[in-house]
Structure formats: structure tokens, C-alpha cells
Amino acid sequence: MVEGIFTGCQVPDEQAGLIADHLVQANLRGVDSHGVSRVGVYVDRIEQSLVSARTALETVHETPVSALVDGGNGSGIVVAERAMRLAVSKALDAGVGLVSARGSNHCGMLAYYTAMAARAGLIGFAVTSAPPTMAPWGARTPFFGTNPLSYAIPMAERDDIVFDMATSQVARGKIILAAKEGRNIPVGWALTTDGQQTEDADAALDGVMLPLGGPKGSGLALLVETLSSALSAAPFGPHIPPLYHNPDHTQQLGHFFMALRPDLFRSPSEFAATMTQLAGEITALPALPGHDRVYLPGEIEARTARDRVEHGIPISQEVRDELIRLSGRLDAATGNSR
Amino acid sequence: MVEGIFTGCQVPDEQAGLIADHLVQANLRGVDSHGVSRVGVYVDRIEQSLVSARTALETVHETPVSALVDGGNGSGIVVAERAMRLAVSKALDAGVGLVSARGSNHCGMLAYYTAMAARAGLIGFAVTSAPPTMAPWGARTPFFGTNPLSYAIPMAERDDIVFDMATSQVARGKIILAAKEGRNIPVGWALTTDGQQTEDADAALDGVMLPLGGPKGSGLALLVETLSSALSAAPFGPHIPPLYHNPDHTQQLGHFFMALRPDLFRSPSEFAATMTQLAGEITALPALPGHDRVYLPGEIEARTARDRVEHGIPISQEVRDELIRLSGRLDAATGNSR
């Protein structure tokens, strides 16, 4: 159904399949904020010609270990997948691959791309800039996006380690949820439009997000902005137009991907044995009250995915209605009833 | 004086000069926890033959973009400087250089090494593992060290951006200071030995540090551990012996360094212009109450260094006495009165 909606917008079959796979994978992993709830805004922007329906990457500059690619304002998920595929291919040949992408759009969940590298036996990294919602440390107005970063490490005897975090104190979704439920938020998550600390979730949503741990998250966000935007010549910080409620401007986002071969340093079997031991020791540590045991990054998401494959993905009525409406309009237009 | 203390311990002149330069640079930048207050423990461990006086790096495995080096249990500062120098050299030739080091020791302030890359016009990264003091997210016993990470970005028209953070919620030094001054600490910084949240600084020092933002800092620490220890075959987590009060065991620490050429992606002048604009816009943002303006990572440290070059470095009486005592004993032995 999701794939059919995108082919109904003139997205080529294979690219529509990739976008659908990405969004469903996000839901399976429990990252519902980056799942099929995004179909609506992606379709809107394609139909308004603010995102190209057909994504064609241009390689602007290339070396054996690197590439700068331009996504031609195509779908962010397609641009990012192609860029990481290129980084993986270069790493398999040269040991390491670094790919900077511009002319892209919202690329969903970074974990999708770093997990690709891990499946190829590589350590993967990915970062992306995003529209401004977060103040640098010491500032009271937005500049950075939530500027997430992700890495993945291949594991021989258990799920690959897959880590994905925003550099903000909390995900914006937690504030949205608190606002919906009429709850206060802790001081330190966000500021009001006047730059005041606030416990009021509604005031926080109108205001500005704060970086993780003050100068630490702010410095990480600056690194993300530099790698994603400055290296690729994509717009940075306040020059990035919003994803939502923006009928006029393309986003032209920048991302950065890296993959590296562990056997640059050690034999694959030795590295795998060490990682198995390290993971085993961490997960066997005595747990804090309220934790049933210690989990590795991505372990809970992988468990959720297995559970949801078996029992289905819970989708809100609102998202369900939207998908049915879009499918009726677009899927029918292509004669595609999936 | 510091250089003479190390030559008095049979450290070769050039290596003693490097160690002294590093420690003094840390003090100049205001990072006094990594400055000359470390001379005592470094000397102790050299004199106890737990650190080799003469550091000779062996290149275990090498490609055009990477190297695994073994420091032969030499001085961490010398091993790390050589490793980053190699990463820089590879990056200048091949675009990117990744160097994993093992057989090392406490290497001081990571910012020293990433700043080397920035001075060469490169983006630099450095991470190191450390003796266990921090619990992974969800655990109540130490496993990770404070596992710091640093990056630096070359700037054309202002001080290079130099960022250096521990992945723990706060630096251990802040808890030590609170304990000395009889102050409480905020909940969330540390746990007691029983795994209970605590506001008691003394109980926190006996207990375990918590990672920055829970799962986020914990995931970053795991990445640091993987790059520093697992890739290099150095001991990890709880297998790393302590630096202090440890007369029996060598540390054999692992570190990881990376340098990359921005002109893999854009011309140096274009990248420099974007970074100048980005830095200018961030530092011009309206500041929060209590902040005179918004600073970039490393900017306050660079200002402190200029101030301390002019007005001198404040050294505690305790550290001063120790340096005079060591200098009297060791510097005289070499006939070196610097």
C-alpha cells in the first residue's frame, strides 16, 4: 500500500519500494515517529514539486575513498541509501568510504543506513543536518536541527549494534506527547520563545530545544552540521527550510556517511571474538532497579521488530485514515491495488 | 623544569619535550586536570617500570589509509602524538587517515591531537578508552571509562574549533570539587556503590559515574571503546587497570585517531568561507542570561591560553611542591637545571 502511494506520485517502482521498506522498518523497530506517519508529508512535497519524484544522484567529485554526491532534490531516503551504498562499496575496495550528500531531503531514520554497513561487515556512521529547532549552548534562539548521529557495528553472534541519537536533550516527540497529555516537562529540555527555562510543554513546543548536556550536545551538533552541510555545500542551520507547513521552499538537505573495514586493523575473526566478549560482559552486568537487564544499542529495537513482524504494527487511527485516503486517491491512479 | 624531570627518568630529550609541551598546553588552555598535576603519576609509573621510559612505536599493519600501531607500553602522550602524526600524513596523501593504537598509556588531553590535525588543515578526531568508572545505561556497576571524544575543525579567520568531551554526565573533577567543598551534587551524576541515586559527593566518588543523558552517553562510550580497544586489541572496560594506586599492572591502553581532508569534498577556500559564515552566525546569536555571548568549542580555552601566556598559570601549592621535589631529585641527576 505504501509503495503504491509513491508509485502513484510518479516515484519509480524501485525507489518507491525502498521508501516503503524504510518507513515500515522504522515502524517495526518501534521508531514510529519516522515510520508511515511520514507518508503524508512526503507525498505532499512530491505533489507540490518541492521534492523530485524521480531521484537521480550526480557524483560531483570522487576519489577512491570519498565522493560528494548531489541528490538533485530527490527523496531523502533514496539519496541516503545510494550514498551509504557508495560508502560501503568504497570501504570494501579501499578500507574506508566517506560520502557527503547534498540536494537531499528528510531521510528518515539514520539507523537504516548504518545498519546497511554493519550487514556488509563494516562499521557505519551517518549524520544529517535538519531544520533549526535547537539552540547552541549559551544561545536562546534556534540554530541547529536535532542533528542526529548514528553508528552500527557488525556482530557475529547477536544482533548488530545499531545506535541512533538526536543531539538534543530529548526527542521533540517526548515534548509533543507531554503537551498532548497535559503533563509538565523537566527544566532543561527546552526554553520559551523569550529564552526562559520552562516546565510547560506547550510553551516548549513554541520555543526552542536545548542540546544534550549543554556544551556537549551543542558541540556534537556543530560536528554534524559541519560534516553534513559545510562539507557538502548544503544549507546549514537557520538556512534550512522546514519540512512541515512549507509550501514554497525546497530543503536541499546535506548528510554525511562513512563506512570502514574492521580488518584494516585486526582479522575479522579476532574483532568478532572481542566484540562478542565485550557485548556479553556488558549485557551480564547487574541492572539498575527498573531495568530487567542491560541492553546494547539497537537490541530493544531488534526485539520490537521481531515482535511486530509476528503481531503486527500498531498504527494510530489518524495515520491509518491518512494512508487509506492517499491509497484510494493515488494507488488507484496507477491501477496498483497493493 | 617539567622536561628535565622526564629526562631525569631516562625519557629521551625529544619525548620529554613533547610530554612537557603537552602538559603545559593543557594548563594554558585551562584544562588543569590534564596539566602538570599529572607529572607525579607519570614519573611514578616510569620509575616503577610500568611505563617504558623510551617510547618506540611499532607499525603492526598498514594500508595507504590506515595503520595499527603498538606503543610498546610507552608514554601515552608520545604514542598518541606519533599516531595522530601518522593519521595526518596519511590524510595528506590519501585524503583520510585512520590510526588505531595499543600498548599505550594515559595520553592526556585529546584536544592536543585533534588540534594538530586542524593546524594541518584537516578535520581531526580522537577517542580513547580509560579505566572503568562509568556504568553503561541500565547497569549499576562501572564498565566504561569516561571515554572521551574530541574533534577539531580548521578555521581560516579565527581560532580553530577544538571540541573535547567525556561521555559521562559530568567530569569526575566536578564531583571531587563538590566533595572538597562539602556541597551536594545533582541527582543523575552518579550512583552509590549499592547502585542508588545520590546527592552525596563522597558517596558518588566511592560509587559509579553515570553516562551523559543515559542511553546517549552510554552508546557514545561503547563506540569509543570499540574504536579504541576492540579495533586495536587493547584491553577494554573492566580489563583496563587503573592509573593511580596501581603498583603492579601496566595499562596497555588503546586509542583511535582520524584525520580527513575537507578538499575531498569542496575546495579549501569554499569550505573555509562556509565555516567562517557558520561560526560568525553562531557567535552572533542572542545569548542566554548568564552568558556574555555564544562561544564555539575551544574558543574559551584559546582565550584562556592567551591570557595565561601573558599572566602565567596558576598552580596549586600542592602541585608546585611536588614539581619542586621531583625536579630537585631528577633534574639534578641529569645535570639539567631547566
XYZ file of C-alpha atoms in Angstrom, chain B residues 137 199 265 303 338:
5
model
C 22.978 2.698 30.685
C 23.303 13.728 46.072
C 34.513 17.307 -0.965
C 41.256 32.828 25.161
C 65.809 23.939 33.294
